[in-house]
Structure formats: structure tokens, C-alpha cells
Amino acid sequence: MLDTASPSEVRHETARIDERAPDFEARSTRGLVRMSDYRGRWLVFFSHPADFTPVCTSEFLAFQNAADRFDALGADLLGLSVDSLYAHLAWIKDIEARFQTRITFPIIEDISMAVARAYGMIHEGSASTAAVRSVFFIDPDGYVRAMIHYPMNVGRSVEEVLRVLSALKESDANQVVMPEGWMPGDPAVLPPPLDQAEADARSDAAGGAWYYTRQEASGDA
């Protein structure tokens, strides 16, 4: 049956937390890239509105300056905008010339907007085709674990991206949850108890806060 919906009524499938990240194949500044190539490591996949713009330039400098910290966390960086490969190449060459910083992570071209739409980087109803500032945290099994979206006029905090990545890894490694403002080295919180016996044990260990138990209060390492 022919779809008679108007363009403004069409809705696209987008990436969702705890679902597998949509696969794709695209040209990038580092050659052909496939989402499936990143299995086995974490991936921070992020979009930017346009090359040769001030906020995007500040972000790319910050991501590159933190590249070693992402690598130490077992994560790769991957950027995207709807600009062409040639615009990407010209921009990163200009960044290197002007700011003495060589961008070493790939930047995908997405002229057709196929990848941006699959990930929800271009918001429905937007009058612009520029991708918003989206960040997707994709785990080594290829699942989206977290997402952050920023408007075009506000730059991302790379420190926050590193914090979220660290929190996801810590949670996975120790079966704990991370409280507000958690930073590496801070105590985590235990997940909610699953039965009355566990709730009673938590009450004894944490002075009555059975529903809010810091990791060290339970005696766990």
C-alpha cells in the first residue's frame, strides 16, 4: 500500500537506549567506516551541525585533546555531520594549520542524511538539515547505552562525556548504579533490593536507608 503521509508526517526509526545501534557504512576522513567495525570496544559517536563553525571547532579541539583519555577507557571517537568528505578534510586541515591540533578520529560524511536520521540526529520538524549536537554511547556489544542531545547554540562538555562513559563502565563492572554527580573514585549506590530480606539487610547496614545504600555501607568492595 502506498504511503500517502506528507513529509511533515513521516516518522523515522531512531536509535534507542538498550537497543542495538543501527549499522551503516559511510565514507570518512579515515576511510570507509562501518558501525560494526567498532564491536569489542566502546564508541562515542557524536554529530555536529556544520564544519567551519565556532562551537564545533571548540568541541573538536576538546575531543582531540582528550583522545588519550577516551582510549584509556577503551573507547573510540567517531564524528558526523551532513557536510561532504571534502569539507571535512578542508576543515581539519585548517584546524591543524591554525590550532596546531591534528584530528585523528574519523569524521563521517552524511550528505544523504541517512545515518543522521537513523540516529535521530536531525530532529523531526526542524527547518534545518543540520544535525544537532548528539552523543551516543555504544557498548562493545553494539548497544546504545546512553544519549545526550544539545541544541546548536550550546557546546558539549567533553568532561561530562568522559564522566558518563566512566559511569557506564563502572556500573557494568560492579553491578552498581551511579548517584547524581558521580565521579570516578566516588562511592556508587546499590541497585534497589529485590525482596524484603534484602531490604531488611540493607536497613541494618545503612542505618535505615534500605532504598539508598552506598556501596561501602553494604560491606561490598
Coordinates of N, CA and C in Angstrom, one line a residue:
M1 N 0.8 -1.2 0.0 CA 0.0 0.0 0.0 C 0.9 1.2 0.0
L2 N 0.6 2.2 -0.8 CA 1.4 3.4 -0.9 C 1.2 4.3 0.3
D3 N 2.3 4.8 0.8 CA 2.2 5.7 2.0 C 1.9 7.1 1.5
T4 N 0.8 7.6 1.9 CA 0.3 8.9 1.5 C 0.6 10.0 2.5
A5 N 1.4 9.7 3.5 CA 1.7 10.7 4.5 C 2.5 11.8 3.9
S6 N 2.3 13.0 4.3 CA 3.1 14.2 3.9 C 4.4 14.1 4.5
P7 N 5.5 14.8 3.9 CA 6.8 14.7 4.5 C 6.8 15.1 6.0
S8 N 6.0 16.1 6.4 CA 6.0 16.5 7.8 C 5.4 15.5 8.7
E9 N 4.6 14.5 8.1 CA 4.0 13.4 9.0 C 4.9 12.2 9.1
V10 N 5.9 12.0 8.2 CA 6.7 10.8 8.2 C 7.6 10.8 9.5
R11 N 7.6 9.7 10.1 CA 8.5 9.5 11.3 C 9.5 8.4 11.0
H12 N 10.7 8.7 11.4 CA 11.8 7.8 11.2 C 12.2 7.0 12.4
E13 N 12.6 5.7 12.2 CA 13.1 5.0 13.4 C 14.4 5.6 13.8
T14 N 14.6 5.7 15.1 CA 15.8 6.3 15.7 C 16.4 5.4 16.7
A15 N 17.7 5.6 17.0 CA 18.4 4.8 18.0 C 17.8 5.0 19.3
R16 N 17.7 3.9 20.1 CA 17.1 3.9 21.4 C 18.0 3.2 22.4
I17 N 18.0 3.7 23.7 CA 18.8 3.1 24.7 C 18.4 1.6 24.9
D18 N 19.5 0.8 25.1 CA 19.4 -0.6 25.3 C 18.9 -1.4 24.0
E19 N 18.9 -0.7 22.9 CA 18.7 -1.4 21.6 C 20.0 -1.3 20.8
R20 N 20.2 -2.3 19.8 CA 21.4 -2.3 19.0 C 21.5 -1.0 18.2
A21 N 22.7 -0.4 18.1 CA 22.9 0.8 17.3 C 22.7 0.4 15.8
P22 N 22.0 1.2 15.1 CA 21.8 1.0 13.6 C 23.1 0.9 12.9
D23 N 23.3 -0.2 12.1 CA 24.6 -0.3 11.4 C 24.5 0.5 10.1
F24 N 25.7 0.9 9.6 CA 25.8 1.6 8.4 C 27.2 1.5 7.9
E25 N 27.4 2.0 6.7 CA 28.7 2.0 6.0 C 28.8 3.4 5.4
A26 N 29.9 4.1 5.6 CA 30.0 5.5 5.2 C 31.4 5.9 4.9
R27 N 31.6 6.9 4.1 CA 33.0 7.4 3.9 C 33.3 8.3 5.1
S28 N 34.6 8.4 5.4 CA 35.0 9.3 6.5 C 36.4 9.8 6.1
T29 N 36.9 10.7 7.0 CA 38.2 11.3 6.8 C 39.3 10.2 7.0
R30 N 39.0 9.1 7.5 CA 39.9 8.0 7.8 C 39.6 6.7 7.0
G31 N 38.8 6.9 5.9 CA 38.5 5.8 5.0 C 37.1 5.3 5.3
L32 N 36.7 4.2 4.7 CA 35.4 3.6 4.9 C 35.2 3.2 6.3
V33 N 34.0 3.5 6.9 CA 33.7 3.2 8.3 C 32.4 2.4 8.3
R34 N 32.3 1.4 9.1 CA 31.1 0.6 9.4 C 30.9 0.6 10.9
M35 N 29.7 0.8 11.4 CA 29.4 0.8 12.8 C 29.9 -0.6 13.4
S36 N 29.7 -1.6 12.7 CA 30.0 -3.0 13.2 C 31.5 -3.1 13.3
D37 N 32.3 -2.2 12.7 CA 33.8 -2.3 12.9 C 34.2 -2.1 14.4
Y38 N 33.3 -1.4 15.1 CA 33.7 -1.0 16.5 C 33.3 -2.0 17.6
R39 N 32.8 -3.1 17.2 CA 32.5 -4.2 18.2 C 33.7 -4.6 18.9
G40 N 33.6 -4.7 20.2 CA 34.7 -5.1 21.1 C 35.3 -3.9 21.9
R41 N 34.9 -2.7 21.5 CA 35.3 -1.5 22.2 C 34.1 -0.6 22.4
W42 N 34.1 0.3 23.4 CA 33.1 1.3 23.5 C 33.3 2.3 22.3
L43 N 32.2 3.0 22.0 CA 32.3 4.0 20.9 C 31.5 5.2 21.4
V44 N 32.1 6.4 21.3 CA 31.4 7.7 21.5 C 31.2 8.2 20.1
F45 N 30.0 8.2 19.7 CA 29.6 8.6 18.3 C 28.8 9.9 18.4
F46 N 29.3 11.0 17.8 CA 28.7 12.3 18.0 C 28.6 13.0 16.7
S47 N 27.5 13.9 16.7 CA 27.3 14.7 15.5 C 27.5 16.1 15.8
H48 N 27.8 16.9 14.7 CA 27.9 18.4 14.9 C 27.2 19.0 13.7
P49 N 26.7 20.2 13.9 CA 25.8 20.9 12.9 C 26.6 21.2 11.6
A50 N 27.8 21.7 11.7 CA 28.5 22.1 10.4 C 30.0 22.3 10.6
D51 N 30.7 22.0 9.6 CA 32.2 22.3 9.6 C 32.4 23.9 9.6
F52 N 33.6 24.3 9.9 CA 34.0 25.7 9.9 C 33.0 26.6 10.7
T53 N 32.6 26.1 11.8 CA 31.7 26.9 12.7 C 32.4 26.9 14.1
P54 N 32.2 28.0 14.9 CA 33.0 28.2 16.1 C 32.8 27.2 17.2
V55 N 31.5 26.9 17.5 CA 31.3 25.9 18.6 C 31.8 24.5 18.2
C56 N 31.6 24.1 17.0 CA 32.0 22.8 16.6 C 33.6 22.7 16.6
T57 N 34.2 23.8 16.2 CA 35.7 23.8 16.3 C 36.2 23.6 17.7
S58 N 35.5 24.3 18.6 CA 36.0 24.2 20.0 C 35.8 22.8 20.5
E59 N 34.7 22.2 20.1 CA 34.4 20.8 20.6 C 35.4 19.8 20.0
F60 N 35.7 20.0 18.7 CA 36.7 19.0 18.1 C 38.1 19.2 18.7
L61 N 38.4 20.4 19.0 CA 39.7 20.6 19.7 C 39.7 19.9 21.1
A62 N 38.6 20.0 21.8 CA 38.5 19.4 23.1 C 38.5 17.8 23.0
F63 N 37.7 17.3 22.1 CA 37.7 15.8 21.9 C 39.0 15.3 21.5
Q64 N 39.7 16.0 20.6 CA 41.1 15.5 20.2 C 42.0 15.6 21.4
N65 N 42.0 16.7 22.2 CA 42.9 16.8 23.3 C 42.6 15.8 24.4
A66 N 41.4 15.2 24.4 CA 41.1 14.2 25.4 C 41.1 12.8 24.8
A67 N 41.6 12.6 23.5 CA 41.6 11.4 22.8 C 42.3 10.3 23.6
D68 N 43.4 10.6 24.2 CA 44.1 9.6 25.0 C 43.3 9.1 26.2
R69 N 42.5 10.0 26.8 CA 41.7 9.6 28.0 C 40.6 8.7 27.5
F70 N 40.0 8.9 26.3 CA 39.0 8.0 25.8 C 39.6 6.7 25.5
D71 N 40.8 6.7 24.9 CA 41.4 5.4 24.6 C 41.8 4.6 25.9
A72 N 42.1 5.3 26.9 CA 42.4 4.6 28.2 C 41.2 4.0 28.8
L73 N 40.0 4.5 28.4 CA 38.7 3.9 28.9 C 38.2 2.8 27.9
G74 N 39.0 2.5 26.9 CA 38.6 1.5 25.9 C 37.6 2.0 24.9
A75 N 37.6 3.3 24.6 CA 36.6 3.9 23.8 C 37.2 4.6 22.6
D76 N 36.6 4.5 21.4 CA 36.9 5.2 20.2 C 36.0 6.4 20.0
L77 N 36.4 7.4 19.3 CA 35.7 8.5 18.9 C 35.3 8.5 17.4
L78 N 34.1 8.9 17.1 CA 33.6 8.9 15.7 C 32.6 10.1 15.6
G79 N 33.0 11.1 14.7 CA 32.2 12.2 14.4 C 31.4 12.1 13.2
L80 N 30.4 13.0 13.0 CA 29.5 13.0 11.8 C 28.9 14.4 11.6
S81 N 28.8 14.8 10.4 CA 27.9 15.9 10.0 C 27.4 15.6 8.6
V82 N 26.4 16.4 8.1 CA 25.9 16.2 6.8 C 26.8 16.9 5.8
D83 N 27.9 17.5 6.2 CA 28.8 18.1 5.2 C 29.5 17.0 4.4
S84 N 30.1 17.4 3.3 CA 30.8 16.4 2.4 C 32.2 16.0 3.0
L85 N 32.7 14.9 2.5 CA 34.0 14.5 2.9 C 35.0 15.6 2.7
Y86 N 34.9 16.3 1.5 CA 35.9 17.3 1.2 C 35.8 18.5 2.1
A87 N 34.6 18.8 2.6 CA 34.5 19.9 3.6 C 35.2 19.5 4.9
H88 N 34.9 18.2 5.3 CA 35.6 17.7 6.5 C 37.1 17.8 6.4
L89 N 37.6 17.3 5.2 CA 39.1 17.3 5.0 C 39.7 18.8 5.1
A90 N 39.0 19.7 4.4 CA 39.4 21.1 4.4 C 39.4 21.7 5.8
W91 N 38.3 21.3 6.6 CA 38.2 21.9 7.9 C 39.3 21.4 8.8
I92 N 39.5 20.0 8.8 CA 40.5 19.5 9.8 C 41.9 19.9 9.4
K93 N 42.2 20.1 8.1 CA 43.5 20.7 7.7 C 43.6 22.1 8.2
D94 N 42.6 22.9 8.1 CA 42.6 24.3 8.6 C 42.8 24.3 10.1
I95 N 42.1 23.4 10.9 CA 42.3 23.3 12.3 C 43.8 23.0 12.6
E96 N 44.3 22.1 11.9 CA 45.7 21.7 12.2 C 46.7 22.9 11.9
A97 N 46.4 23.7 10.8 CA 47.2 24.8 10.5 C 47.1 25.9 11.5
R98 N 45.9 26.2 11.9 CA 45.6 27.3 12.8 C 45.8 27.0 14.3
F99 N 45.5 25.8 14.7 CA 45.5 25.5 16.1 C 46.5 24.4 16.5
Q100 N 47.3 24.0 15.5 CA 48.4 23.0 15.8 C 47.8 21.8 16.4
T101 N 46.6 21.4 16.0 CA 46.0 20.2 16.5 C 45.5 19.3 15.4
R102 N 46.0 18.1 15.3 CA 45.6 17.2 14.2 C 44.5 16.3 14.7
I103 N 43.4 16.3 14.0 CA 42.2 15.5 14.4 C 42.5 14.1 13.9
T104 N 42.6 13.1 14.8 CA 43.0 11.8 14.5 C 41.8 10.8 14.4
F105 N 40.6 11.2 14.9 CA 39.5 10.3 14.8 C 38.7 10.5 13.5
P106 N 37.9 9.6 13.0 CA 37.2 9.7 11.7 C 36.0 10.7 11.9
I107 N 35.7 11.4 10.8 CA 34.5 12.2 10.7 C 33.8 11.7 9.4
I108 N 32.5 11.3 9.7 CA 31.7 10.7 8.6 C 31.1 11.8 7.8
E109 N 31.0 11.6 6.5 CA 30.1 12.5 5.6 C 28.8 11.8 5.6
D110 N 27.7 12.6 5.6 CA 26.4 12.1 5.6 C 25.5 13.0 4.8
I111 N 25.9 13.2 3.5 CA 25.1 14.1 2.7 C 23.7 13.7 2.5
S112 N 23.4 12.4 2.4 CA 22.1 11.9 2.2 C 21.2 12.0 3.5
M113 N 21.9 12.2 4.6 CA 21.3 12.3 6.0 C 20.7 11.0 6.5
A114 N 21.1 9.9 5.8 CA 20.6 8.6 6.2 C 21.0 8.2 7.6
V115 N 22.3 8.4 7.9 CA 22.8 8.0 9.2 C 22.2 8.9 10.3
A116 N 22.2 10.2 10.0 CA 21.7 11.2 11.0 C 20.3 10.9 11.3
R117 N 19.5 10.6 10.3 CA 18.0 10.3 10.6 C 17.9 9.0 11.3
A118 N 18.7 8.0 11.0 CA 18.6 6.7 11.7 C 18.9 6.8 13.2
Y119 N 19.7 7.8 13.5 CA 20.1 8.0 14.9 C 19.4 9.1 15.6
G120 N 18.5 9.8 14.9 CA 17.7 10.9 15.5 C 18.6 12.1 15.7
M121 N 19.6 12.3 14.9 CA 20.5 13.5 15.0 C 19.9 14.7 14.3
I122 N 18.9 14.5 13.4 CA 18.1 15.6 12.9 C 16.7 15.5 13.4
H123 N 16.3 16.4 14.2 CA 15.1 16.3 14.9 C 13.9 16.6 14.0
E124 N 12.8 15.8 14.2 CA 11.6 15.9 13.4 C 11.1 17.3 13.5
G125 N 10.6 17.9 12.4 CA 10.0 19.2 12.4 C 11.0 20.3 12.3
S126 N 12.3 20.0 12.3 CA 13.3 21.1 12.2 C 13.3 21.7 10.8
A127 N 13.5 23.0 10.8 CA 13.6 23.7 9.5 C 14.9 23.5 8.9
S128 N 15.9 23.0 9.6 CA 17.3 22.9 9.1 C 17.6 21.4 9.0
T129 N 18.5 21.2 8.0 CA 19.1 19.8 7.9 C 20.3 19.6 8.7
A130 N 20.8 20.6 9.4 CA 22.0 20.4 10.2 C 21.7 19.5 11.4
A131 N 22.6 18.6 11.7 CA 22.5 17.7 12.8 C 22.7 18.5 14.1
V132 N 21.9 18.2 15.1 CA 22.1 18.8 16.4 C 23.3 18.1 17.0
R133 N 23.7 18.6 18.2 CA 24.9 18.1 18.9 C 24.4 16.9 19.7
S134 N 24.5 15.7 19.1 CA 24.1 14.5 19.7 C 25.3 13.6 20.1
V135 N 25.2 12.9 21.2 CA 26.3 12.0 21.6 C 25.6 10.7 21.9
F136 N 26.2 9.6 21.4 CA 25.7 8.2 21.6 C 26.8 7.4 22.2
F137 N 26.5 6.8 23.3 CA 27.5 5.9 24.0 C 27.1 4.5 23.6
I138 N 28.0 3.8 22.8 CA 27.7 2.5 22.3 C 28.6 1.5 22.9
D139 N 28.1 0.4 23.5 CA 29.0 -0.5 24.2 C 29.6 -1.5 23.3
P140 N 30.6 -2.3 23.8 CA 31.3 -3.3 22.9 C 30.5 -4.3 22.2
D141 N 29.2 -4.5 22.7 CA 28.3 -5.4 22.0 C 27.4 -4.7 21.0
G142 N 27.6 -3.4 20.8 CA 26.9 -2.7 19.8 C 25.6 -2.1 20.2
Y143 N 25.3 -2.0 21.6 CA 24.1 -1.5 22.1 C 24.2 0.0 22.5
V144 N 23.2 0.8 22.2 CA 23.2 2.2 22.7 C 22.9 2.1 24.2
R145 N 23.8 2.7 25.0 CA 23.7 2.7 26.4 C 23.3 4.1 27.0
A146 N 23.6 5.1 26.3 CA 23.2 6.5 26.8 C 23.2 7.4 25.6
M147 N 22.4 8.5 25.7 CA 22.4 9.5 24.7 C 22.3 10.9 25.3
I148 N 22.9 11.9 24.7 CA 22.8 13.3 25.2 C 22.6 14.1 23.9
H149 N 21.6 15.0 24.0 CA 21.4 15.9 22.9 C 21.5 17.4 23.3
Y150 N 22.2 18.2 22.6 CA 22.4 19.6 22.8 C 21.8 20.4 21.7
P151 N 21.4 21.6 21.9 CA 21.0 22.5 20.8 C 22.2 23.0 20.1
M152 N 22.0 23.6 18.9 CA 23.1 24.0 18.1 C 23.9 25.1 18.7
N153 N 23.3 25.9 19.6 CA 24.0 27.1 20.1 C 24.7 26.9 21.5
V154 N 24.7 25.6 22.0 CA 25.4 25.3 23.2 C 26.4 24.1 23.0
G155 N 27.6 24.4 23.3 CA 28.6 23.4 23.1 C 28.6 22.3 24.2
R156 N 29.1 21.1 23.8 CA 29.1 20.0 24.8 C 30.3 20.1 25.8
S157 N 30.2 19.4 26.9 CA 31.2 19.3 27.8 C 31.9 18.0 27.6
V158 N 33.1 18.0 27.2 CA 33.9 16.7 27.0 C 34.1 16.0 28.3
E159 N 34.3 16.8 29.4 CA 34.4 16.2 30.7 C 33.2 15.4 31.1
E160 N 32.0 15.9 30.7 CA 30.8 15.2 31.0 C 30.7 13.9 30.2
V161 N 31.1 14.0 29.0 CA 31.1 12.8 28.1 C 32.0 11.7 28.7
L162 N 33.2 12.1 29.2 CA 34.1 11.2 29.9 C 33.5 10.7 31.2
R163 N 32.8 11.5 31.9 CA 32.2 11.1 33.2 C 31.1 10.0 32.9
V164 N 30.2 10.3 31.9 CA 29.2 9.3 31.6 C 29.8 8.0 31.2
L165 N 30.8 8.0 30.3 CA 31.4 6.8 29.9 C 32.0 6.0 31.1
S166 N 32.7 6.7 32.0 CA 33.3 6.1 33.1 C 32.2 5.5 34.0
A167 N 31.0 6.2 34.2 CA 29.9 5.7 35.0 C 29.3 4.4 34.4
L168 N 29.2 4.4 33.1 CA 28.6 3.2 32.4 C 29.5 2.0 32.6
K169 N 30.8 2.2 32.5 CA 31.8 1.1 32.6 C 31.8 0.6 34.1
E170 N 31.8 1.6 35.1 CA 31.8 1.2 36.5 C 30.6 0.4 36.8
S171 N 29.4 0.9 36.3 CA 28.2 0.2 36.6 C 28.2 -1.2 36.1
D172 N 28.7 -1.4 34.9 CA 28.7 -2.7 34.3 C 29.7 -3.6 35.1
A173 N 30.8 -3.1 35.4 CA 31.8 -3.9 36.1 C 31.5 -4.4 37.4
N174 N 30.7 -3.6 38.2 CA 30.4 -3.9 39.6 C 29.0 -4.1 40.0
Q175 N 28.1 -4.1 38.9 CA 26.6 -4.2 39.2 C 26.1 -3.2 40.2
V176 N 26.5 -2.0 40.0 CA 26.1 -0.9 40.9 C 25.5 0.2 40.0
V177 N 24.8 1.2 40.7 CA 24.3 2.3 40.0 C 24.9 3.6 40.5
M178 N 24.9 4.6 39.6 CA 25.7 5.8 39.9 C 24.8 7.0 40.3
P179 N 25.1 7.5 41.5 CA 24.2 8.6 42.0 C 24.5 9.9 41.3
E180 N 23.7 10.9 41.6 CA 23.9 12.3 41.0 C 25.3 12.8 41.2
G181 N 25.9 13.3 40.1 CA 27.2 13.9 40.1 C 28.3 12.9 40.3
W182 N 28.1 11.6 40.2 CA 29.1 10.7 40.5 C 30.4 11.0 39.6
M183 N 31.5 10.8 40.2 CA 32.8 11.0 39.6 C 33.7 9.8 39.9
P184 N 34.6 9.4 39.0 CA 35.4 8.3 39.2 C 36.1 8.4 40.6
G185 N 36.0 7.3 41.4 CA 36.6 7.4 42.7 C 35.6 7.6 43.8
D186 N 34.4 8.1 43.4 CA 33.3 8.3 44.4 C 32.6 7.0 44.6
P187 N 31.9 6.8 45.8 CA 31.2 5.6 46.1 C 30.0 5.5 45.1
A188 N 29.7 4.3 44.7 CA 28.5 4.1 43.9 C 27.3 3.7 44.9
V189 N 26.2 3.4 44.3 CA 25.0 3.1 45.1 C 24.5 1.7 44.6
L190 N 24.0 0.9 45.5 CA 23.5 -0.4 45.2 C 22.1 -0.3 44.5
P191 N 21.9 -1.2 43.5 CA 20.5 -1.2 42.9 C 19.4 -1.5 43.9
P192 N 18.2 -1.2 43.6 CA 17.1 -1.4 44.6 C 17.0 -2.9 45.0
P193 N 16.7 -3.1 46.3 CA 16.6 -4.5 46.7 C 15.5 -5.2 46.0
L194 N 15.6 -6.6 45.9 CA 14.7 -7.4 45.1 C 13.7 -8.1 46.0
D195 N 13.9 -8.1 47.3 CA 12.9 -8.7 48.2 C 13.0 -8.1 49.6
Q196 N 12.1 -8.6 50.5 CA 12.1 -8.0 51.8 C 13.3 -8.3 52.6
A197 N 13.8 -9.5 52.4 CA 15.0 -9.9 53.2 C 16.2 -9.0 52.9
E198 N 16.3 -8.7 51.6 CA 17.4 -7.8 51.2 C 17.2 -6.4 51.7
A199 N 16.0 -6.0 51.7 CA 15.7 -4.6 52.2 C 16.0 -4.6 53.7
D200 N 15.6 -5.6 54.5 CA 16.0 -5.7 55.9 C 17.5 -5.6 56.1
A201 N 18.2 -6.4 55.3 CA 19.7 -6.4 55.5 C 20.2 -5.0 55.2
R202 N 19.7 -4.4 54.2 CA 20.2 -3.0 53.9 C 19.9 -2.0 55.0
S203 N 18.7 -2.2 55.7 CA 18.4 -1.3 56.8 C 19.4 -1.4 57.9
D204 N 19.8 -2.7 58.2 CA 20.8 -2.9 59.2 C 22.2 -2.3 58.8
A205 N 22.5 -2.3 57.6 CA 23.8 -1.9 57.1 C 23.9 -0.4 56.9
A206 N 22.8 0.2 56.6 CA 22.8 1.6 56.2 C 22.0 2.5 57.1
G207 N 21.7 2.1 58.3 CA 21.0 3.0 59.2 C 19.6 3.3 58.8
G208 N 18.9 2.4 58.1 CA 17.6 2.5 57.7 C 17.3 3.0 56.3
A209 N 18.3 3.4 55.6 CA 18.2 3.8 54.2 C 18.2 2.6 53.3
W210 N 17.3 1.7 53.4 CA 17.3 0.5 52.6 C 17.2 0.7 51.1
Y211 N 16.6 1.8 50.7 CA 16.4 2.2 49.3 C 17.5 3.0 48.8
Y212 N 18.4 3.5 49.6 CA 19.5 4.3 49.2 C 20.7 3.9 50.0
T213 N 21.4 2.9 49.4 CA 22.5 2.2 50.1 C 23.8 2.5 49.3
R214 N 24.7 3.2 49.9 CA 26.0 3.4 49.3 C 26.8 2.1 49.3
Q215 N 27.6 1.9 48.3 CA 28.3 0.6 48.2 C 29.1 0.2 49.4
E216 N 29.8 1.2 50.0 CA 30.7 0.8 51.1 C 29.9 0.5 52.4
A217 N 28.6 1.0 52.4 CA 27.8 0.7 53.6 C 27.3 -0.7 53.6
S218 N 27.3 -1.4 52.5 CA 26.9 -2.8 52.4 C 28.0 -3.8 52.7
G219 N 29.3 -3.2 52.8 CA 30.4 -4.1 53.0 C 31.0 -4.6 51.7
D220 N 30.4 -4.2 50.6 CA 31.0 -4.7 49.3 C 32.3 -3.9 49.0
A221 N 33.2 -4.5 48.2 CA 34.4 -3.9 47.8 C 34.1 -2.9 46.7

